[in-house]
Short mmCIF file of C-alpha atoms and ligand atoms in Angstrom, two decimals:
data_model
loop_
_atom_site.label_atom_id
_atom_site.label_comp_id
_atom_site.label_asym_id
_atom_site.label_seq_id
_atom_site.Cartn_x
_atom_site.Cartn_y
_atom_site.Cartn_z
CA MET A 133 0.00 0.00 0.00
CA THR A 134 1.40 3.42 -0.84
CA PHE A 135 0.37 6.75 0.65
CA TRP A 136 -2.21 8.68 -1.25
CA GLY A 137 -1.99 12.31 -0.33
CA PRO A 138 -2.74 15.66 -1.83
CA SER A 139 -0.22 17.43 -3.99
CA PHE A 140 -0.04 21.17 -4.34
CA ASP A 141 -0.91 20.84 -8.04
CA ASP A 142 -4.38 19.65 -7.05
CA LEU A 143 -4.99 22.87 -5.19
CA GLN A 144 -3.44 25.07 -7.86
CA GLN A 145 -5.63 23.58 -10.55
CA THR A 146 -8.88 23.68 -8.57
CA ASP A 147 -8.45 26.97 -6.77
CA PRO A 148 -5.56 29.20 -7.84
CA GLU A 149 -6.70 31.97 -5.49
CA ILE A 150 -6.44 29.84 -2.34
CA ALA A 151 -3.26 28.22 -3.70
CA GLY A 152 -1.89 31.76 -3.93
CA VAL A 153 -2.80 32.43 -0.31
CA VAL A 154 -1.00 29.26 0.78
CA LEU A 155 2.14 30.28 -1.12
CA ASP A 156 2.01 33.87 0.11
CA GLU A 157 1.69 32.71 3.71
CA LEU A 158 4.72 30.42 3.31
CA THR A 159 6.67 33.35 1.88
CA ARG A 160 5.54 35.59 4.73
CA LEU A 161 6.57 33.21 7.47
CA ARG A 162 9.88 32.41 5.79
CA SER A 163 10.85 36.00 5.15
CA GLY A 164 10.38 37.47 8.64
CA LEU A 165 11.17 36.76 12.27
CA GLN A 166 8.15 35.12 13.90
CA LEU A 167 8.18 36.05 17.58
CA ILE A 168 4.50 35.46 18.41
CA ALA A 169 4.79 33.47 21.66
CA SER A 170 1.84 31.19 20.83
CA GLU A 171 3.05 30.11 17.38
CA ASN A 172 5.47 27.49 16.09
CA PHE A 173 6.39 25.67 12.87
CA THR A 174 4.97 22.16 12.94
CA SER A 175 6.80 19.27 11.28
CA PRO A 176 6.28 17.77 7.79
CA ALA A 177 5.10 14.54 9.46
CA VAL A 178 2.40 16.41 11.39
CA LEU A 179 1.33 18.27 8.24
CA ALA A 180 1.15 14.98 6.30
CA ALA A 181 -1.25 13.51 8.88
CA LEU A 182 -3.32 16.72 8.80
CA GLY A 183 -3.56 16.62 5.03
CA SER A 184 -4.70 12.99 4.94
CA THR A 185 -7.98 11.22 4.15
CA LEU A 186 -8.55 10.72 7.88
CA SER A 187 -10.35 14.06 7.57
CA ASN A 188 -13.27 12.20 5.98
CA LYS A 189 -14.12 9.85 8.80
CA TYR A 190 -17.07 10.36 11.13
CA ALA A 191 -16.14 8.87 14.47
CA GLU A 192 -18.46 10.28 17.15
CA GLY A 193 -17.66 8.54 20.41
CA TYR A 194 -14.38 7.07 21.59
CA PRO A 195 -12.21 4.14 20.39
CA GLY A 196 -14.20 0.90 20.57
CA LYS A 197 -17.42 2.82 21.40
CA ARG A 198 -18.32 4.73 18.23
CA TYR A 199 -21.68 5.75 16.85
CA TYR A 200 -20.54 5.00 13.28
CA GLY A 201 -19.23 1.94 11.47
CA GLY A 202 -15.83 1.74 9.85
CA CYS A 203 -13.94 3.30 12.74
CA GLU A 204 -11.57 0.39 13.39
CA VAL A 205 -8.71 2.08 11.53
CA VAL A 206 -9.01 5.59 12.97
CA ASP A 207 -9.43 3.99 16.42
CA VAL A 208 -5.79 2.95 16.19
CA ALA A 209 -4.68 6.57 15.72
CA GLU A 210 -6.67 7.82 18.70
CA GLU A 211 -5.55 4.91 20.90
CA LEU A 212 -1.91 5.57 20.01
CA GLY A 213 -2.34 9.26 20.77
CA ILE A 214 -4.01 8.60 24.14
CA ALA A 215 -1.31 6.11 25.15
CA ARG A 216 1.46 8.53 24.12
CA ALA A 217 -0.12 11.43 26.03
CA LYS A 218 -0.50 9.33 29.20
CA GLU A 219 3.10 8.18 28.96
CA LEU A 220 4.58 11.59 28.11
CA PHE A 221 2.75 13.48 30.86
CA GLY A 222 2.48 10.68 33.43
CA ALA A 223 -1.29 11.13 33.39
CA ASP A 224 -4.07 8.66 34.26
CA HIS A 225 -6.22 9.66 31.31
CA ALA A 226 -6.08 11.75 28.13
CA ASN A 227 -8.67 13.12 25.72
CA LEU A 228 -7.38 14.24 22.31
CA GLN A 229 -10.71 15.37 20.85
CA PRO A 230 -11.06 19.06 21.83
CA HIS A 231 -10.99 21.10 18.63
CA SER A 232 -9.03 23.92 20.30
CA GLY A 233 -7.76 25.16 23.64
CA ALA A 234 -10.98 27.13 24.16
CA SER A 235 -13.05 23.97 23.46
CA ALA A 236 -11.02 21.99 25.99
CA ASN A 237 -11.71 24.69 28.58
CA LEU A 238 -15.42 24.77 27.73
CA ALA A 239 -15.55 21.01 28.30
CA VAL A 240 -14.01 21.37 31.77
CA TYR A 241 -16.58 24.00 32.76
CA GLY A 242 -19.27 21.68 31.40
CA ALA A 243 -17.94 18.72 33.36
CA PHE A 244 -17.64 20.34 36.78
CA LEU A 245 -19.82 23.47 36.91
CA ASN A 246 -23.43 24.50 36.48
CA PRO A 247 -24.39 27.91 35.13
CA GLY A 248 -24.02 30.52 37.86
CA ASP A 249 -21.31 28.62 39.76
CA THR A 250 -18.22 30.51 40.87
CA VAL A 251 -14.81 30.11 39.25
CA LEU A 252 -11.58 31.77 40.41
CA ALA A 253 -9.01 32.54 37.70
CA MET A 254 -6.29 34.97 36.70
CA SER A 255 -7.55 38.26 35.28
CA LEU A 256 -7.04 38.79 31.57
CA PRO A 257 -5.21 42.13 31.86
CA HIS A 258 -2.75 40.49 34.26
CA GLY A 259 -2.01 37.58 31.92
CA GLY A 260 -5.04 35.24 32.03
CA HIS A 261 -7.16 34.15 29.06
CA LEU A 262 -10.51 35.07 27.51
CA THR A 263 -11.95 31.69 28.57
CA HIS A 264 -11.04 32.34 32.22
CA GLY A 265 -14.18 34.33 33.00
CA THR A 266 -14.14 37.43 30.80
CA LYS A 267 -17.51 38.99 30.03
CA VAL A 268 -17.13 38.51 26.24
CA SER A 269 -16.72 34.72 26.66
CA PHE A 270 -19.13 31.95 27.71
CA SER A 271 -17.00 31.67 30.82
CA GLY A 272 -17.93 35.12 32.09
CA LYS A 273 -21.48 35.13 30.74
CA TRP A 274 -22.60 31.82 32.19
CA PHE A 275 -20.43 31.62 35.29
CA ASN A 276 -19.65 33.88 38.22
CA ALA A 277 -15.98 34.66 37.67
CA VAL A 278 -13.75 36.11 40.38
CA HIS A 279 -10.22 37.16 39.43
CA TYR A 280 -6.84 37.28 41.11
CA GLY A 281 -3.96 39.17 39.56
CA VAL A 282 -0.27 39.79 39.98
CA ALA A 283 1.23 41.63 42.94
CA GLN A 284 2.39 45.15 42.17
CA HIS A 285 5.79 44.73 43.85
CA ASN A 286 7.08 41.76 41.81
CA GLU A 287 4.45 41.42 39.06
CA ASP A 288 4.25 37.69 39.79
CA ILE A 289 1.00 35.86 40.63
CA ASP A 290 -0.39 37.21 43.89
CA TYR A 291 -0.79 33.91 45.76
CA ASP A 292 -2.01 35.65 48.92
CA GLN A 293 -4.78 37.39 47.00
CA MET A 294 -5.69 34.11 45.28
CA ARG A 295 -5.99 32.35 48.66
CA ASP A 296 -7.99 35.21 50.22
CA LEU A 297 -10.43 35.31 47.29
CA ALA A 298 -10.83 31.52 47.42
CA ARG A 299 -11.68 31.66 51.14
CA GLU A 300 -14.13 34.51 50.56
CA HIS A 301 -15.93 33.21 47.44
CA ARG A 302 -15.57 29.40 47.83
CA PRO A 303 -15.24 28.78 44.07
CA LYS A 304 -16.22 25.40 42.65
CA MET A 305 -13.17 25.57 40.40
CA ILE A 306 -9.83 27.37 40.47
CA ILE A 307 -7.88 27.94 37.24
CA ALA A 308 -4.12 28.42 37.10
CA GLY A 309 -2.39 29.47 33.90
CA GLY A 310 -2.67 32.15 31.26
CA SER A 311 -1.34 33.63 28.05
CA ALA A 312 1.19 36.15 29.28
CA ILE A 313 2.85 34.63 32.35
CA PRO A 314 6.64 34.66 31.93
CA ARG A 315 7.40 32.88 35.22
CA LEU A 316 6.94 29.35 36.55
CA ILE A 317 3.66 28.78 38.38
CA ASP A 318 3.58 27.33 41.92
CA PHE A 319 1.10 24.51 41.26
CA LYS A 320 1.51 23.15 44.80
CA ALA A 321 0.28 26.47 46.23
CA PHE A 322 -2.79 26.28 43.99
CA ARG A 323 -3.42 22.66 45.05
CA GLU A 324 -3.30 23.58 48.72
CA VAL A 325 -5.85 26.37 48.27
CA ALA A 326 -8.11 24.16 46.12
CA ASP A 327 -8.01 21.46 48.81
CA GLU A 328 -8.73 23.99 51.57
CA VAL A 329 -11.90 25.30 49.87
CA GLY A 330 -12.93 22.04 48.18
CA ALA A 331 -12.45 23.29 44.61
CA ILE A 332 -11.49 21.49 41.43
CA LEU A 333 -8.03 22.63 40.23
CA MET A 334 -7.76 23.14 36.49
CA VAL A 335 -4.40 24.12 35.04
CA ASP A 336 -4.61 25.74 31.62
CA ALA A 337 -1.19 24.82 30.27
CA ALA A 338 -1.92 25.97 26.70
CA HIS A 339 1.23 28.05 26.51
CA PHE A 340 3.83 26.04 28.37
CA ILE A 341 2.81 22.37 27.98
CA GLY A 342 5.54 21.91 25.35
CA LEU A 343 8.16 22.91 27.91
CA VAL A 344 6.64 20.32 30.30
CA ALA A 345 6.67 17.67 27.56
CA GLY A 346 10.33 18.49 26.91
CA LYS A 347 11.08 18.16 30.66
CA ALA A 348 12.41 21.73 30.73
CA ILE A 349 10.04 22.98 33.47
CA PRO A 350 8.03 21.28 36.27
CA SER A 351 4.74 19.56 35.41
CA PRO A 352 1.31 20.56 36.71
CA VAL A 353 -0.02 17.02 36.13
CA PRO A 354 0.65 15.66 39.66
CA TYR A 355 -1.21 18.62 41.22
CA ALA A 356 -4.17 19.32 38.96
CA ASP A 357 -7.50 17.53 38.66
CA VAL A 358 -7.37 18.38 34.97
CA VAL A 359 -4.79 19.99 32.71
CA THR A 360 -6.03 21.53 29.46
CA PHE A 361 -3.78 22.68 26.65
CA THR A 362 -3.37 23.53 23.01
CA THR A 363 -1.27 21.32 20.79
CA HIS A 364 0.00 24.05 18.45
CA LYS A 365 2.07 26.32 20.70
CA VAL A 366 5.49 25.25 22.08
CA LEU A 367 4.32 21.62 21.74
CA ARG A 368 4.61 22.09 17.94
CA GLY A 369 1.71 19.89 16.89
CA PRO A 370 -1.38 20.62 14.79
CA ARG A 371 -3.81 23.41 15.78
CA GLY A 372 -6.03 21.85 18.43
CA GLY A 373 -6.72 21.15 22.08
CA MET A 374 -6.26 18.27 24.52
CA LEU A 375 -6.74 17.48 28.16
CA VAL A 376 -5.22 15.06 30.66
CA CYS A 377 -6.79 14.29 34.03
CA LYS A 378 -6.97 12.10 37.12
CA ALA A 379 -8.70 8.73 36.65
CA GLU A 380 -11.65 9.76 38.84
CA HIS A 381 -12.61 12.53 36.40
CA ALA A 382 -12.04 10.59 33.16
CA ALA A 383 -15.63 9.55 32.39
CA LYS A 384 -17.05 12.95 33.31
CA LEU A 385 -14.59 14.85 31.12
CA ASP A 386 -14.97 12.47 28.17
CA LYS A 387 -18.73 13.02 28.28
CA ALA A 388 -18.25 16.77 28.49
CA VAL A 389 -16.05 16.82 25.37
CA PHE A 390 -18.50 14.54 23.51
CA PRO A 391 -21.48 14.74 23.42
CA MET A 392 -21.89 17.80 25.67
CA MET A 393 -19.65 20.24 23.76
CA GLN A 394 -18.66 18.72 20.44
CA GLY A 395 -19.85 16.42 17.70
CA GLY A 396 -17.58 14.31 15.51
CA PRO A 397 -13.85 14.43 16.30
CA LEU A 398 -11.32 15.66 13.71
CA MET A 399 -9.57 12.33 13.15
CA HIS A 400 -6.88 13.83 10.89
CA ALA A 401 -6.06 16.32 13.67
CA ILE A 402 -6.07 13.56 16.30
CA ALA A 403 -3.64 11.53 14.18
CA ALA A 404 -1.46 14.63 13.82
CA LYS A 405 -1.59 15.15 17.62
CA ALA A 406 -0.38 11.56 18.05
CA VAL A 407 2.55 12.31 15.72
CA ALA A 408 3.43 15.47 17.66
CA LEU A 409 3.33 13.53 20.96
CA LYS A 410 5.73 10.95 19.52
CA GLU A 411 8.07 13.72 18.41
CA ALA A 412 7.82 15.43 21.80
CA ALA A 413 9.01 12.28 23.58
CA THR A 414 12.41 12.34 21.86
CA PRO A 415 15.72 13.60 23.29
CA ALA A 416 15.88 16.00 20.31
CA TYR A 417 12.65 17.64 21.45
CA GLN A 418 13.95 17.89 25.02
CA ASP A 419 17.01 19.73 23.66
CA TYR A 420 14.62 21.96 21.73
CA ALA A 421 12.56 22.79 24.84
CA ARG A 422 15.67 23.72 26.81
CA GLN A 423 16.93 25.85 23.92
CA VAL A 424 13.57 27.67 23.68
CA ILE A 425 14.06 28.84 27.28
CA ALA A 426 17.75 29.67 26.84
CA ASN A 427 16.82 31.73 23.79
CA SER A 428 13.97 33.42 25.64
CA ILE A 429 16.32 34.48 28.45
CA ALA A 430 18.91 35.74 25.96
CA LEU A 431 16.29 37.67 23.97
CA THR A 432 14.82 39.20 27.13
CA ASP A 433 18.26 40.25 28.43
CA GLY A 434 19.01 41.78 25.03
CA LEU A 435 15.76 43.75 25.00
CA ALA A 436 16.43 44.94 28.55
CA ALA A 437 19.78 46.26 27.33
CA GLU A 438 17.79 48.23 24.71
CA GLY A 439 15.87 50.01 27.48
CA MET A 440 12.77 47.80 27.60
CA ARG A 441 11.83 46.67 31.08
CA PRO A 442 11.07 42.94 31.41
CA VAL A 443 7.88 42.49 33.44
CA THR A 444 8.78 40.42 36.57
CA GLY A 445 12.41 41.23 35.81
CA GLY A 446 12.89 38.40 33.30
CA THR A 447 11.57 35.03 32.22
CA ASP A 448 11.70 31.30 33.07
CA THR A 449 9.78 30.23 29.97
CA HIS A 450 9.41 30.68 26.22
CA LEU A 451 7.91 34.17 26.52
CA SER A 452 8.49 37.54 28.06
CA LEU A 453 6.60 40.79 28.41
CA LEU A 454 8.44 44.06 27.92
CA ASP A 455 7.27 47.38 29.35
CA LEU A 456 8.08 50.15 26.85
CA GLN A 457 7.10 53.15 28.98
CA GLY A 458 10.76 53.90 29.72
CA ILE A 459 11.51 54.48 26.02
CA ASP A 460 8.26 56.38 25.42
CA VAL A 461 6.79 54.03 22.82
CA THR A 462 3.40 52.28 23.03
CA GLY A 463 2.87 48.60 22.32
CA GLN A 464 0.79 49.53 19.30
CA GLN A 465 3.60 51.67 17.84
CA ALA A 466 6.20 49.01 18.59
CA GLU A 467 4.16 46.28 16.89
CA ALA A 468 3.73 48.40 13.75
CA ARG A 469 7.38 49.49 13.56
CA CYS A 470 8.61 45.91 14.01
CA ALA A 471 6.15 44.65 11.37
CA ALA A 472 7.54 47.18 8.89
CA ALA A 473 10.98 45.65 9.43
CA GLY A 474 9.78 42.03 9.07
CA ILE A 475 9.67 41.28 12.80
CA VAL A 476 6.30 39.84 13.85
CA LEU A 477 5.36 40.27 17.51
CA ASN A 478 2.31 41.49 19.40
CA LYS A 479 1.47 44.46 21.57
CA ASN A 480 0.40 43.34 25.01
CA ALA A 481 -1.07 44.94 28.11
CA ILE A 482 1.29 44.90 31.06
CA PRO A 483 0.00 44.54 34.63
CA TYR A 484 -1.52 47.83 35.87
CA ASP A 485 -1.30 49.21 32.32
CA PRO A 486 -2.37 52.87 32.06
CA GLN A 487 -3.17 52.40 28.34
CA PRO A 488 -6.27 50.69 26.90
CA PRO A 489 -5.62 47.14 25.54
CA SER A 490 -5.83 48.39 21.93
CA VAL A 491 -2.80 50.61 22.57
CA ALA A 492 -1.02 48.80 25.45
CA SER A 493 2.28 49.73 27.09
CA GLY A 494 4.07 46.51 26.28
CA ILE A 495 4.99 43.83 23.80
CA ARG A 496 5.05 40.07 24.19
CA VAL A 497 7.80 38.04 22.51
CA GLY A 498 8.35 34.29 22.36
CA THR A 499 11.02 31.97 21.00
CA PRO A 500 9.28 28.72 19.91
CA SER A 501 9.40 29.50 16.17
CA VAL A 502 12.91 30.94 15.91
CA THR A 503 14.22 28.02 17.99
CA THR A 504 12.58 25.55 15.61
CA GLN A 505 14.51 27.36 12.87
CA GLY A 506 17.73 26.49 14.72
CA MET A 507 18.60 29.90 16.12
CA THR A 508 20.56 30.13 19.38
CA GLU A 509 21.54 32.70 22.01
CA GLY A 510 23.87 34.67 19.73
CA ASP A 511 21.07 35.11 17.21
CA MET A 512 18.80 36.33 20.03
CA LYS A 513 21.27 39.12 20.87
CA GLU A 514 21.10 40.19 17.24
CA ILE A 515 17.31 40.03 17.16
CA ALA A 516 17.14 42.13 20.33
CA GLY A 517 19.32 44.77 18.67
CA LEU A 518 17.13 44.77 15.56
CA ILE A 519 13.95 45.10 17.65
CA GLY A 520 15.51 47.92 19.64
CA ARG A 521 16.41 49.81 16.48
CA ALA A 522 13.01 49.17 14.87
CA ILE A 523 11.05 50.31 17.93
CA LYS A 524 13.06 53.53 18.34
CA ASP A 525 12.98 54.25 14.58
CA ASP A 526 10.06 56.69 14.70
CA ASP A 527 10.51 58.04 11.14
CA ALA A 528 11.19 54.63 9.51
CA SER A 529 14.58 55.90 8.29
CA ALA A 530 16.37 52.71 9.35
CA ALA A 531 13.66 50.27 8.21
CA ALA A 532 15.52 49.05 5.09
CA ASP A 533 18.70 48.55 7.06
CA ILE A 534 16.92 46.61 9.81
CA ARG A 535 15.13 44.54 7.16
CA GLN A 536 18.58 43.49 5.84
CA GLY A 537 19.52 42.25 9.29
CA VAL A 538 16.30 40.23 9.44
CA ASP A 539 16.95 38.82 5.95
CA ALA A 540 20.43 37.67 6.94
CA LEU A 541 19.08 35.83 10.01
CA VAL A 542 16.26 34.03 8.20
CA LYS A 543 18.59 33.15 5.33
CA ALA A 544 21.02 31.53 7.76
CA HIS A 545 18.15 29.67 9.52
CA PRO A 546 15.36 29.12 6.98
CA ALA A 547 11.92 27.88 8.04
CA TYR A 548 10.60 24.88 6.05
CA ALA A 549 13.93 24.67 4.26
CA ARG A 550 13.30 21.67 2.08
C1 PLP B 14 -4.02 29.87 23.48
C2 PLP B 14 -4.74 29.70 24.75
C3 PLP B 14 -6.01 29.11 24.82
C4 PLP B 14 -6.91 28.89 23.64
O1 PLP B 14 -6.49 28.20 22.61
P1 PLP B 14 -7.28 28.23 21.21
O2 PLP B 14 -6.79 27.01 20.55
O3 PLP B 14 -6.91 29.51 20.56
O4 PLP B 14 -8.75 28.17 21.51
C5 PLP B 14 -6.57 28.85 26.06
N1 PLP B 14 -5.93 29.18 27.18
C6 PLP B 14 -4.72 29.79 27.17
C7 PLP B 14 -4.08 30.12 28.44
C8 PLP B 14 -4.10 30.08 25.95
O5 PLP B 14 -2.93 30.70 25.96
#
């Protein structure tokens, strides 16, 4: 049996406009520095699974217990993925079906909470996530969300405030994790508070689970009732979500993913998740995870030397937040000036930000993509210098020169080289 898979000619012939978009996007990501902390470049093996005929199969249910016939082949993919996730994370149970990180979170709310119940989570402006109880999300519309933040003195999670709020509001669930937390999280402290008030502890590890998989930072799995995550950030798999949990919650969470929240699973994506989990269990991936952090520290130090203040004073992970107030530039301006030079990053609110989120006083940078390209600490120093010049270049007079520096770096470390 040989592989039957799509070729790019098929797309070009059927739909030249979309084929053009696909080519333009490849050119865009190859020709600039991608420093969005939540992005990465997934492998050819993962992309092959994603672009396979597994996309066609309806497989509502779980392996061995499907609502459709003909699932015996795709069952193997999901079983492999579940076994790999349990092994990699030392977890009792895994569910690979959530379509995204937000869907995984929705399933956890569905499993443990009823509408109106109280949840305690990190506030969005201090680094949380939309699905952690903001008013624009189901989580804040249907549930009573109470938020802890970071302490003003060290800008790290305010564990005292979190404990006090838990004692006062007796939440049914406590969420740890977020999208702009540069430091390690004290999962044990969260567990103790959850036990004291009788709450479920959910860790949203969307951002950092890849660093856990690569054994570069401590794991939340021993402490949490359930850990949700995305598979497309540092973990470097296909776009999607996943959760791992304690055995006692397995049946409840499986039912919440399907049929409570979702219909048929994306079997091509589940197969691709299984591939990514296999890749993440290798020594090469562990080297990668360590290098992501080493690069993040080097990049953050370099940006500090350019006059940008690292929030919390630095980073332990793949991302950092930089406060630009000291150099009199807004996050919005910085994002635009960097984009003009081929450096892709995002503006980001910093804790206690005086600016509205659409302007923001900071930027967020991450190293998963550039590390996948093979860049190391020396390259990070160069990138920091280029960002510094771009951000302070208020009349765009140095843009062409900075662009040359970017070109040299991406030429030396091309993305999707072959
Ligand atoms: C990225 C992220 C999510 C959501 O992931 P999507 O796949 O975009 O839905 C959830 N929680 C946190 C903390 C995230 O960073």
